[in-house]
Every structure is written in C-alpha cells, then in structure tokens.
Tab-separated table of C-alpha atoms in Angstrom:
chain	number	residue	atom	x	y	z
A	1	GLN	CA	0.000	0.000	0.000
A	2	SER	CA	2.750	2.422	0.960
A	3	GLY	CA	4.717	1.428	-2.160
A	4	SER	CA	1.781	2.241	-4.375
A	5	ARG	CA	1.268	5.621	-2.668
A	6	GLY	CA	4.895	6.461	-3.200
A	7	MET	CA	4.617	5.528	-6.841
A	8	SER	CA	1.525	7.717	-7.253
A	9	TYR	CA	3.253	10.632	-5.556
A	10	CYS	CA	6.263	10.259	-7.805
A	11	LEU	CA	4.142	10.105	-10.908
A	12	HIS	CA	2.117	13.111	-9.797
A	13	SER	CA	5.125	15.180	-8.962
A	14	GLU	CA	7.108	14.428	-12.112
A	15	SER	CA	4.295	14.713	-14.611
A	16	HIS	CA	3.983	18.116	-16.185
A	17	LEU	CA	1.187	17.317	-18.577
A	18	ASP	CA	-2.141	15.677	-17.959
A	19	SER	CA	-1.716	12.286	-19.580
A	20	GLY	CA	-4.971	10.905	-18.172
A	21	PRO	CA	-5.442	8.063	-15.651
A	22	ILE	CA	-2.567	5.643	-15.083
A	23	TYR	CA	-3.302	1.977	-14.377
A	24	VAL	CA	-1.080	-0.209	-12.164
A	25	ARG	CA	-1.475	-3.967	-11.727
A	26	GLU	CA	-0.499	-5.304	-8.273
A	27	ASN	CA	-1.207	-8.753	-6.756
A	28	GLY	CA	-3.505	-9.634	-9.639
A	29	LYS	CA	-5.638	-6.501	-9.199
A	30	LEU	CA	-5.795	-3.372	-11.354
A	31	HIS	CA	-5.431	-0.021	-9.594
A	32	VAL	CA	-5.855	3.461	-11.016
A	33	VAL	CA	-3.754	6.393	-9.880
A	34	ASN	CA	-5.992	9.382	-9.231
A	35	GLN	CA	-3.796	12.387	-9.887
A	36	GLY	CA	-6.305	14.911	-8.537
A	37	ALA	CA	-6.655	13.234	-5.156
A	38	GLY	CA	-3.194	11.673	-5.133
A	39	GLY	CA	-4.484	8.249	-4.123
A	40	VAL	CA	-5.072	4.844	-5.603
A	41	GLN	CA	-8.553	3.379	-6.073
A	42	ASN	CA	-9.678	-0.099	-6.982
A	43	VAL	CA	-11.864	0.491	-10.004
A	44	THR	CA	-12.700	-1.319	-13.171
A	45	PRO	CA	-11.493	0.520	-16.267
A	46	LYS	CA	-14.169	2.064	-18.454
A	47	THR	CA	-14.239	0.762	-21.955
A	48	ARG	CA	-13.556	3.428	-24.573
A	49	PRO	CA	-14.234	3.187	-28.284
A	50	PHE	CA	-11.194	1.753	-30.038
A	51	SER	CA	-9.569	4.102	-32.615
A	52	LEU	CA	-6.618	2.964	-34.693
A	53	PHE	CA	-5.747	6.407	-36.122
A	54	SER	CA	-6.223	9.920	-34.873
A	55	ARG	CA	-8.505	12.367	-36.597
A	56	SER	CA	-5.626	14.221	-38.257
A	57	PHE	CA	-4.067	11.041	-39.699
A	58	SER	CA	-4.056	10.720	-43.524
A	59	VAL	CA	-3.350	7.631	-45.619
A	60	GLU	CA	-1.161	7.813	-48.757
A	61	LEU	CA	-1.828	5.281	-51.511
A	62	CYS	CA	1.534	4.227	-52.909
A	63	MET	CA	3.604	1.188	-53.838
A	64	ASN	CA	7.286	0.305	-53.558
A	65	ARG	CA	7.935	2.837	-50.833
A	66	GLU	CA	11.486	1.597	-50.403
A	67	ASP	CA	12.410	3.249	-53.714
A	68	ASP	CA	11.257	6.856	-53.444
A	69	ARG	CA	12.695	7.856	-56.811
A	70	ALA	CA	10.913	5.068	-58.654
A	71	ARG	CA	7.738	5.815	-56.692
A	72	ARG	CA	7.760	9.443	-57.782
A	73	GLN	CA	8.313	8.547	-61.425
A	74	ARG	CA	5.698	5.779	-61.478
A	75	THR	CA	2.130	6.860	-61.985
A	76	ASP	CA	-0.407	6.020	-59.322
A	77	HIS	CA	-2.325	2.796	-59.711
A	78	PHE	CA	-5.624	4.525	-58.964
A	79	ILE	CA	-7.723	6.941	-60.971
A	80	PHE	CA	-9.241	9.713	-58.849
A	81	THR	CA	-12.439	11.438	-59.968
A	82	TYR	CA	-14.941	13.847	-58.448
A	83	THR	CA	-18.689	13.383	-58.457
A	84	LYS	CA	-21.232	16.109	-59.138
A	85	GLU	CA	-21.638	16.609	-55.405
A	86	GLY	CA	-17.879	17.188	-55.053
A	87	ASN	CA	-17.057	13.857	-53.404
A	88	LEU	CA	-13.727	12.233	-54.218
A	89	ARG	CA	-13.862	8.741	-55.619
A	90	TYR	CA	-11.170	6.464	-56.926
A	91	SER	CA	-11.102	3.392	-59.126
A	92	ALA	CA	-8.278	0.973	-59.807
A	93	LYS	CA	-6.629	0.933	-63.222
A	94	SER	CA	-7.056	-2.025	-65.497
A	95	LEU	CA	-4.651	-4.928	-65.319
A	96	PHE	CA	-3.550	-4.249	-68.915
A	97	SER	CA	-2.500	-0.673	-68.115
A	98	LEU	CA	-0.657	-1.810	-64.981
A	99	VAL	CA	1.259	-4.483	-66.885
A	100	LEU	CA	1.929	-2.053	-69.734
A	101	GLY	CA	3.373	0.474	-67.314
A	102	TYR	CA	5.564	-2.113	-65.636
A	103	ILE	CA	6.974	-3.405	-68.928
A	104	SER	CA	7.596	0.113	-70.225
A	105	ASP	CA	9.558	0.920	-67.062
A	106	ASN	CA	11.774	-2.086	-67.788
A	107	VAL	CA	11.660	-1.994	-71.587
A	108	ASP	CA	15.460	-2.185	-71.882
A	109	HIS	CA	15.380	-5.706	-70.363
A	110	ILE	CA	13.215	-7.155	-73.161
A	111	ASP	CA	15.031	-9.867	-75.102
A	112	SER	CA	13.118	-9.598	-78.373
A	113	LEU	CA	9.846	-8.291	-79.813
A	114	ILE	CA	9.890	-10.278	-83.049
A	115	GLY	CA	6.458	-11.838	-83.587
A	116	PHE	CA	4.790	-9.604	-80.989
A	117	PRO	CA	1.465	-8.031	-82.128
A	118	GLU	CA	1.916	-4.611	-83.685
A	119	GLN	CA	-1.106	-3.041	-81.966
A	120	ILE	CA	0.171	-3.831	-78.472
A	121	ALA	CA	3.751	-2.990	-79.446
A	122	GLU	CA	2.665	0.504	-80.517
A	123	LYS	CA	1.011	1.077	-77.140
A	124	LEU	CA	4.111	-0.222	-75.389
A	125	PHE	CA	6.291	2.126	-77.420
A	126	SER	CA	4.033	5.078	-76.579
A	127	ALA	CA	4.117	4.227	-72.875
A	128	ALA	CA	7.907	4.000	-72.882
A	129	GLU	CA	8.106	7.215	-74.905
A	130	ALA	CA	5.919	9.028	-72.363
A	131	ARG	CA	8.355	7.957	-69.651
A	132	GLN	CA	11.247	9.230	-71.849
A	133	LYS	CA	12.949	5.854	-71.758
A	134	PHE	CA	14.500	6.388	-75.215
A	135	THR	CA	16.334	9.539	-74.137
A	136	GLU	CA	18.511	7.673	-71.644
A	137	PRO	CA	22.127	7.270	-72.807
A	138	VAL	CA	22.638	3.482	-72.719
A	139	THR	CA	19.329	1.841	-71.919
A	140	GLY	CA	17.474	4.041	-74.408
A	141	LEU	CA	19.550	2.782	-77.328
A	142	ARG	CA	19.125	-0.837	-76.279
A	143	ALA	CA	15.356	-0.440	-75.970
A	144	LEU	CA	15.045	1.361	-79.302
A	145	GLN	CA	16.968	-1.358	-81.105
A	146	LYS	CA	14.461	-3.977	-79.919
A	147	PHE	CA	11.636	-2.101	-81.632
A	148	THR	CA	13.517	-1.283	-84.840
A	149	GLU	CA	14.643	-4.884	-85.281
A	150	ALA	CA	11.076	-6.158	-85.016
A	151	TYR	CA	8.981	-3.467	-86.731
A	152	GLY	CA	11.317	-1.530	-89.040
A	153	SER	CA	9.426	1.155	-90.949
A	154	LEU	CA	6.582	1.257	-88.425
A	155	VAL	CA	8.932	2.772	-85.869
A	156	LEU	CA	10.109	5.372	-88.389
A	157	CYS	CA	9.628	5.549	-92.152
A	158	SER	CA	10.693	9.170	-92.732
A	159	LEU	CA	13.315	11.140	-90.813
A	160	CYS	CA	13.927	14.883	-91.150
A	161	LEU	CA	17.158	16.112	-89.537
A	162	ARG	CA	17.516	19.329	-91.485
A	163	ASN	CA	19.832	21.782	-89.701
A	164	ARG	CA	20.100	19.429	-86.680
A	165	TYR	CA	23.779	18.592	-86.610
A	166	LEU	CA	23.860	18.570	-82.790
A	167	VAL	CA	21.117	15.941	-82.673
A	168	ILE	CA	23.104	13.830	-85.136
A	169	SER	CA	26.284	14.103	-83.071
A	170	GLU	CA	24.521	13.307	-79.774
A	171	LYS	CA	22.215	10.519	-81.020
A	172	LEU	CA	24.225	9.033	-83.871
A	173	GLU	CA	23.912	5.418	-82.715
A	174	GLU	CA	20.162	5.803	-82.200
A	175	ILE	CA	19.769	7.258	-85.699
A	176	LYS	CA	21.784	4.401	-87.158
A	177	SER	CA	19.433	1.912	-85.493
A	178	PHE	CA	16.484	3.004	-87.675
A	179	ARG	CA	15.845	0.503	-90.449
A	180	GLU	CA	13.765	0.557	-93.619
A	181	LEU	CA	13.712	4.348	-93.935
A	182	THR	CA	12.232	5.580	-97.207
A	183	CYS	CA	12.988	9.315	-96.797
A	184	LEU	CA	16.017	10.902	-95.117
A	185	ASP	CA	16.633	14.651	-95.001
A	186	LEU	CA	20.146	15.651	-93.878
A	187	SER	CA	20.171	19.086	-95.458
A	188	CYS	CA	22.343	21.852	-94.056
A	189	CYS	CA	24.205	19.665	-91.551
A	190	LYS	CA	27.781	20.193	-92.840
A	191	LEU	CA	28.595	16.495	-92.502
A	192	GLY	CA	31.499	16.334	-94.950
A	193	ASP	CA	32.878	13.333	-96.822
A	194	GLU	CA	34.201	11.384	-93.826
A	195	HIS	CA	31.170	11.435	-91.563
A	196	GLU	CA	30.107	8.111	-90.089
A	197	LEU	CA	26.460	8.651	-90.992
A	198	LEU	CA	27.280	8.987	-94.708
A	199	GLU	CA	29.148	5.704	-94.536
A	200	HIS	CA	26.103	4.151	-92.877
A	201	LEU	CA	23.972	5.188	-95.879
A	202	THR	CA	25.653	2.537	-97.999
A	203	LYS	CA	24.715	-0.290	-95.630
A	204	GLU	CA	21.962	-2.773	-96.349
A	205	ALA	CA	19.906	-1.399	-93.442
A	206	LEU	CA	19.194	1.733	-95.516
A	207	SER	CA	18.811	0.102	-98.911
A	208	SER	CA	15.122	1.047	-98.778
A	209	VAL	CA	15.860	4.805	-98.946
A	210	LYS	CA	14.108	6.306	-101.973
A	211	ARG	CA	14.483	9.999	-101.179
A	212	LEU	CA	17.811	11.373	-99.957
A	213	LEU	CA	18.371	15.094	-99.383
A	214	LEU	CA	22.012	16.118	-98.857
A	215	LYS	CA	21.776	19.818	-99.579
A	216	ASP	CA	24.695	21.945	-98.309
A	217	ASN	CA	26.752	19.212	-96.633
A	218	SER	CA	30.276	20.121	-97.838
A	219	LEU	CA	30.403	17.061	-100.085
A	220	SER	CA	33.005	16.541	-102.795
A	221	ASP	CA	33.771	13.985	-105.495
A	222	ALA	CA	35.464	11.747	-102.930
A	223	GLY	CA	32.285	11.587	-100.875
A	224	LEU	CA	30.203	10.637	-103.907
A	225	ARG	CA	32.702	7.960	-104.844
A	226	ARG	CA	32.357	6.421	-101.389
A	227	MET	CA	28.560	6.577	-101.487
A	228	THR	CA	28.264	4.980	-104.928
A	229	ALA	CA	30.984	2.316	-104.609
A	230	PRO	CA	28.645	-0.490	-103.372
A	231	VAL	CA	26.092	0.331	-106.074
A	232	ARG	CA	28.641	0.513	-108.882
A	233	VAL	CA	30.258	-2.831	-108.123
A	234	LEU	CA	28.230	-4.884	-105.634
A	235	LYS	CA	24.764	-3.709	-106.739
A	236	LYS	CA	23.918	-2.951	-103.101
A	237	GLY	CA	23.365	0.106	-100.989
A	238	LEU	CA	21.316	2.988	-102.438
A	239	GLU	CA	20.211	1.059	-105.515
A	240	ASN	CA	16.521	1.968	-104.953
A	241	LEU	CA	17.152	5.718	-104.820
A	242	LEU	CA	14.564	7.790	-106.720
A	243	VAL	CA	15.155	11.387	-105.558
A	244	LEU	CA	18.606	12.824	-104.770
A	245	ASP	CA	19.402	16.389	-103.719
A	246	LEU	CA	23.068	17.425	-103.903
A	247	SER	CA	22.587	21.156	-104.297
A	248	CYS	CA	24.811	23.793	-102.659
A	249	ASN	CA	27.851	21.505	-102.621
A	250	PRO	CA	30.403	23.514	-104.627
A	251	LYS	CA	33.122	20.860	-104.323
A	252	ILE	CA	31.211	18.441	-106.561
A	253	THR	CA	32.574	18.619	-110.108
A	254	ASP	CA	31.916	16.884	-113.425
A	255	VAL	CA	33.830	13.828	-112.187
A	256	GLY	CA	31.505	13.459	-109.190
A	257	VAL	CA	28.433	13.622	-111.417
A	258	GLY	CA	29.826	10.648	-113.329
A	259	TYR	CA	29.559	8.522	-110.189
A	260	LEU	CA	25.810	9.218	-110.086
A	261	LEU	CA	25.249	7.284	-113.310
A	262	SER	CA	25.127	4.085	-111.266
A	263	PHE	CA	21.720	5.097	-109.835
A	264	LYS	CA	19.644	3.518	-112.587
A	265	LYS	CA	16.296	4.121	-110.867
A	266	LEU	CA	16.912	7.816	-110.224
A	267	ASN	CA	13.960	9.978	-111.327
A	268	CYS	CA	14.861	13.399	-109.891
A	269	LEU	CA	18.266	15.005	-109.353
A	270	ASP	CA	19.289	18.427	-108.068
A	271	ILE	CA	22.906	19.562	-108.515
A	272	SER	CA	22.305	23.310	-108.346
A	273	GLY	CA	25.258	25.181	-106.919
A	274	ALA	CA	27.765	22.433	-107.752
A	275	GLY	CA	31.218	23.302	-109.045
A	276	LEU	CA	30.648	22.120	-112.622
A	277	LYS	CA	33.090	23.180	-115.311
A	278	ASP	CA	31.092	22.283	-118.406
A	279	VAL	CA	27.416	22.551	-117.571
A	280	ASN	CA	26.136	21.821	-121.079
A	281	ALA	CA	28.188	18.638	-121.291
A	282	VAL	CA	26.807	17.439	-117.950
A	283	ILE	CA	23.239	18.153	-119.059
A	284	LYS	CA	23.727	16.157	-122.256
A	285	ARG	CA	25.406	13.313	-120.424
A	286	LEU	CA	22.586	12.976	-117.888
A	287	GLN	CA	20.027	13.047	-120.653
A	288	MET	CA	21.787	10.468	-122.825
A	289	GLN	CA	22.820	7.969	-120.164
A	290	MET	CA	20.107	8.342	-117.507
A	291	GLY	CA	17.187	9.846	-119.406
A	292	LEU	CA	17.036	12.873	-117.081
A	293	VAL	CA	15.711	16.084	-118.627
A	294	HIS	CA	16.783	19.512	-117.435
A	295	SER	CA	13.870	21.316	-115.776
A	296	LYS	CA	13.434	25.032	-116.355
A	297	VAL	CA	11.207	25.469	-113.292
A	298	PRO	CA	11.831	24.283	-109.699
A	299	LEU	CA	10.505	20.805	-108.956
A	300	LYS	CA	8.201	20.080	-106.059
A	301	GLU	CA	10.215	16.951	-105.213
A	302	PHE	CA	12.936	19.191	-103.760
A	303	ASP	CA	10.621	21.219	-101.567
A	304	HIS	CA	11.977	20.517	-98.084
A	305	SER	CA	8.689	21.376	-96.404
A	306	ASN	CA	7.261	18.072	-97.653
A	307	CYS	CA	9.836	16.025	-95.732
A	308	LYS	CA	8.665	15.272	-92.207
A	309	THR	CA	9.412	12.780	-89.478
A	310	GLU	CA	6.757	10.074	-89.516
A	311	GLY	CA	6.376	6.936	-87.403
A	312	TRP	CA	6.087	5.797	-83.820
A	313	ALA	CA	9.313	7.564	-82.869
A	314	GLU	CA	8.197	11.009	-84.047
A	315	GLN	CA	7.913	12.317	-80.488
A	316	THR	CA	11.182	10.604	-79.561
A	317	VAL	CA	13.077	12.681	-82.119
A	318	LEU	CA	11.443	15.810	-80.712
A	319	GLN	CA	12.540	14.790	-77.208
A	320	TRP	CA	16.111	14.444	-78.450
A	321	GLU	CA	15.984	17.909	-79.963
A	322	GLN	CA	14.526	19.421	-76.788
A	323	ALA	CA	17.242	17.792	-74.688
A	324	VAL	CA	19.939	19.245	-76.953
A	325	MET	CA	18.354	22.692	-76.818
A	326	GLU	CA	18.156	22.554	-73.026
A	327	ALA	CA	21.828	21.657	-72.844
A	328	MET	CA	22.687	24.624	-75.081
A	329	LYS	CA	20.871	27.181	-72.929
A	330	PRO	CA	23.249	29.373	-70.891
A	331	GLN	CA	23.092	29.019	-67.141
A	332	ASP	CA	21.638	31.875	-65.074
A	333	ASN	CA	24.756	32.275	-62.955
A	334	LEU	CA	26.870	32.784	-66.069
A	335	ARG	CA	24.700	35.458	-67.679
A	336	SER	CA	25.709	38.208	-65.276
A	337	ARG	CA	29.372	37.375	-65.698
A	338	ALA	CA	29.062	37.356	-69.479
A	339	ALA	CA	27.276	40.718	-69.383
A	340	ALA	CA	30.066	42.204	-67.294
A	341	LEU	CA	32.721	40.867	-69.657
A	342	ARG	CA	30.892	42.322	-72.638
A	343	PHE	CA	30.680	45.678	-70.837
A	344	TYR	CA	34.443	45.759	-70.398
A	345	GLY	CA	35.002	44.576	-73.954
A	346	LYS	CA	36.792	41.358	-73.058
A	347	THR	CA	34.642	39.040	-75.138
A	348	ARG	CA	32.816	39.285	-78.421
A	349	ARG	CA	29.068	39.647	-78.187
A	350	ILE	CA	27.197	36.653	-79.580
A	351	GLU	CA	23.442	36.983	-79.307
A	352	GLU	CA	22.087	34.073	-81.333
A	353	VAL	CA	23.206	30.693	-82.485
A	354	VAL	CA	24.508	30.831	-86.023
A	355	LYS	CA	22.031	29.124	-88.298
A	356	CYS	CA	22.739	27.659	-91.663
A	357	THR	CA	21.732	29.935	-94.509
A	358	LEU	CA	21.348	28.410	-97.930
A	359	GLU	CA	22.635	30.794	-100.548
A	360	GLU	CA	21.729	30.390	-104.158
A	361	PRO	CA	24.619	30.039	-106.569
A	362	GLU	CA	25.686	33.285	-108.170
A	363	ASP	CA	26.761	31.623	-111.409
A	364	LYS	CA	24.011	32.384	-113.909
A	365	ALA	CA	25.419	29.906	-116.385
A	366	SER	CA	24.562	26.949	-114.155
A	367	GLY	CA	21.380	28.401	-112.640
A	368	ASN	CA	18.781	25.864	-111.560
A	369	LEU	CA	20.162	22.411	-112.324
A	370	GLN	CA	17.229	20.179	-111.483
A	371	PHE	CA	16.523	17.116	-113.599
A	372	TYR	CA	13.569	14.794	-113.930
A	373	LYS	CA	12.763	11.686	-115.966
A	374	GLU	CA	10.001	12.022	-118.500
A	375	LYS	CA	7.252	9.456	-118.428
A	376	VAL	CA	6.814	7.567	-121.692
A	377	GLN	CA	3.443	8.258	-123.265
A	378	ASN	CA	2.125	5.870	-125.926
A	379	CYS	CA	0.574	7.619	-128.887
A	380	HIS	CA	-1.897	5.497	-130.832
A	381	LEU	CA	-2.678	8.068	-133.532
A	382	PRO	CA	-1.896	7.057	-137.158
A	383	LEU	CA	1.231	8.587	-138.690
A	384	LYS	CA	1.999	9.375	-142.344
A	385	LYS	CA	4.625	7.323	-144.168
A	386	GLU	CA	6.958	10.260	-144.634
A	387	VAL	CA	6.702	11.299	-141.031
A	388	ALA	CA	7.157	7.711	-139.907
A	389	GLY	CA	10.243	7.355	-142.118
A	390	SER	CA	11.802	10.499	-140.687
A	391	HIS	CA	11.148	9.245	-137.179
A	392	GLU	CA	12.773	5.924	-138.038
A	393	LEU	CA	15.905	7.729	-139.274
A	394	LYS	CA	16.064	9.756	-136.102
A	395	ASN	CA	15.600	6.648	-133.979
A	396	ASN	CA	18.364	4.836	-135.855
A	397	LYS	CA	20.728	7.737	-135.258
A	398	LYS	CA	19.867	7.791	-131.565
A	399	ARG	CA	20.430	4.061	-131.295
A	400	ALA	CA	23.828	4.343	-132.978
A	401	LEU	CA	24.845	7.155	-130.647
A	402	ALA	CA	23.556	5.218	-127.673
A	403	GLU	CA	25.601	2.142	-128.638
A	404	GLN	CA	28.730	4.248	-129.010
A	405	GLU	CA	28.091	5.848	-125.644
A	406	ARG	CA	27.607	2.434	-124.041
A	407	GLU	CA	30.874	1.173	-125.423
A	408	ARG	CA	32.646	4.263	-124.150
A	409	THR	CA	31.062	3.984	-120.700
A	410	SER	CA	31.815	0.252	-120.510
A	411	LYS	CA	35.483	1.026	-121.024
A	412	GLN	CA	35.301	3.729	-118.372
A	413	LYS	CA	33.739	1.279	-115.918
A	414	HIS	CA	36.756	-0.985	-116.149
A	415	LEU	CA	39.068	1.969	-115.727
A	416	CYS	CA	37.186	3.606	-112.825
A	417	LEU	CA	37.838	0.695	-110.459
A	418	THR	CA	41.137	1.865	-109.096
A	419	VAL	CA	43.077	0.479	-106.168
A	420	GLU	CA	41.354	2.995	-103.899
A	421	ASP	CA	37.951	1.679	-105.011
A	422	TRP	CA	38.899	-1.900	-104.226
A	423	ASP	CA	40.254	-0.872	-100.821
A	424	LEU	CA	37.013	0.952	-100.190
A	425	LEU	CA	34.900	-2.019	-101.212
A	426	ASN	CA	36.838	-4.330	-98.940
A	427	THR	CA	35.490	-2.367	-95.966
A	428	TYR	CA	31.885	-3.458	-96.729
C-alpha cells in the first residue's frame, strides 16, 4: 500500500502534462492512480471506443515505398475522380494498363519483340516514350533497337534532320538503329565526306531509302565515290534511290556527277550550286545515259517542307531535340558574368546561335540544275509514211549514238575501279 502511494506521488510530482489516468497492476488486481486526489482506487477501467488512427491522420496510396525515386516517377495505380456533389472517388486501373506500365519501365530488359502483335507494341512504345525511356544514354539505345529490329518502318519511315547537326552528333547510334527508312533529309548539316552517318547510308539497313536530301553538306567527289561504290560494283546500298538532292555543294565537279550514273532508278536530281566546269556537257550526259531532262522550273520533289518525321518515334526525335536545346541554354549564374565581360570589352558579343543559310549560286550559267525523268506516253494516232520514215531515221541515229556511248562507258567502268575503289569495297 505504501509502495503504491509512493509511486503515485512520484508520478504526480514528475508529470507536467495531464496524460490521463494511469493503471497499475499489483497482486492480480488493477489499480488506477488518481492524480487529482493523489491516491489509488480499486476500479474497473471504463471501456472506450477503439480508434486505430487519430482524426488528423491521412493515408497515402503508394507502392514500392522503399524506392522513393521510382515511386515518384511511377504513376499512381488509382484513378481519382470527383462526383457532381464534389465527393472524391477512386477506381483501380485495369490490369492491362498496370502491366503495360511495368513493362515500359523495364523496356530495356526485353530480349526480343519479333512476332509480338503490332497493336500492343505501338502502345508499349508510346508508354515508354511518355516515360522518356528512349532519351537515356545506354538503356534508351538498347530499348530502341528492340523495336527497330522487329517493326522496321513502323517505328520510323521518314526522318527529317535538317539543320540538326547537334542531334546527329549526340544521337548518332540511335539514328543508325532506324531501319527501312524511305525518306532521309540531312540538309544543311555540314557532314562532310568522312562522316560516319554517310558511310552508314551505304549499308543494307538503308537500302530502302528512296528519297535522300544532302543539300549543303560540304560534299566533294570523294564523298560521292564512297557513297556509290557499293552500287557501282556490288549492286547494293542505295540502288533503290529515286530522288537525290546534292545542291549547294560547290566541291562536286563533273567527275563526281559521273559517279551518279550508277543510280539507274533515279527519277529526280538536283545539282544546283555544284562546281561544274562544263554545264552543257553534264546536261547532255545525264540526258543520254540516264534519261534525265533539265527542268526550267523548280521541282516540287525538292521542296523541303514536304519532308517530315513520320512513325512511332516522331515524339522521340522531338525529345532528343529538346534535350539538346536545353543543354545549349546558358546558365543563369553565367549570364551576369558574361554581361560584365561584354561591358568591359573582353569578349565578343554573340546573341544568337549561327544558323545555316542556304545561298543560291551566283553563277548564272549553271542556274537551276534540277533534272527529272520524263514518263513515256504511248501515242496510238496514225502517222503518215513520210513522217514515220523520218522518225525511223532519227531513232536509228539515236540508237547508234547510244551504242557508241555504251561502249565508251563500258570502257570507263573498267578503268574507274582503281586500287582505292577496291580498298574501299573491302570495308563493306
């Protein structure tokens, strides 16, 4: 009894806050310490309603709490909506969307997508694209290759990289992974003859390219020789090319145009602004050997506004460009320092990024050198005997000239395969 009183006195004296009644069990009986009276009474405890959480407690619906970063990036598995009365309601997402989100988060671990349905693969690609999985340095390339190997042109059939040299330099391996492209616009990128992407154009992965725009890329005869070597000898590479734009490349001469004769299926050619010495001879040669007619008006095939990026990866290319532009933006802490340096005249003032400007050639003799192939039209109208005879004479003369030209070109073909050509072909 005295021990319990001492305990109650100690508890009463040391407690600074009212924590409510304190229960003590002694000799099998439950006692309550009455702090107001300072004594102990034998009472039975009153039952109170059981409450697991306090009124101010809130519950957060989440998964995988051990990984906070992944939890923040992962979308919630519930869809929250409001009723007309303003009440909050939630419904669970479908199992398909949950599985789709999980696979897209781990899309770089997929072994292969060959044989997978295209409809579901497109949704999987869109989900991974929304999570910006293809912008990651290593895993993005590995994931993109799985889709391009399985679906080819569905991922991307047309690619426009006009004036986007930084995107090419940053995402070169990703660009090389695209297969079965039919249109490729690399205008105004200043690639040069030795660029790795130009070498990739001659591979079998891009043999489906039908429209190639290489305007203003600092190309020369050596670059054209490298591009046409597989077609001239191995009958591979850009053999299906229909439209070719080589304008504004002043280093291309009459010798480089001779390499283009290997493109037998070529329908449209633009060599405006090239460094040709004898323009009339080149025009006649293209007309005799390839059937290309010089156009006096600009052709719509070389209108760059028609070339666009099309396919599943259209938004992916835009994400690459946005990432490059964000990296190019100057930091805020460096702007004040740059302004001070400009004030004291220590640095040159550069306001905008230098953009590529396409200048038209000043040489009026060459002018617009765009060529197209005329479509053969059958005329079923009756002809007079004299007119028919004159046409036969003209046709015989053309055939004789064509045979002479073929013999001359056949000799040139044997001579054009130099040691450098064979060394170049051995690399393929």
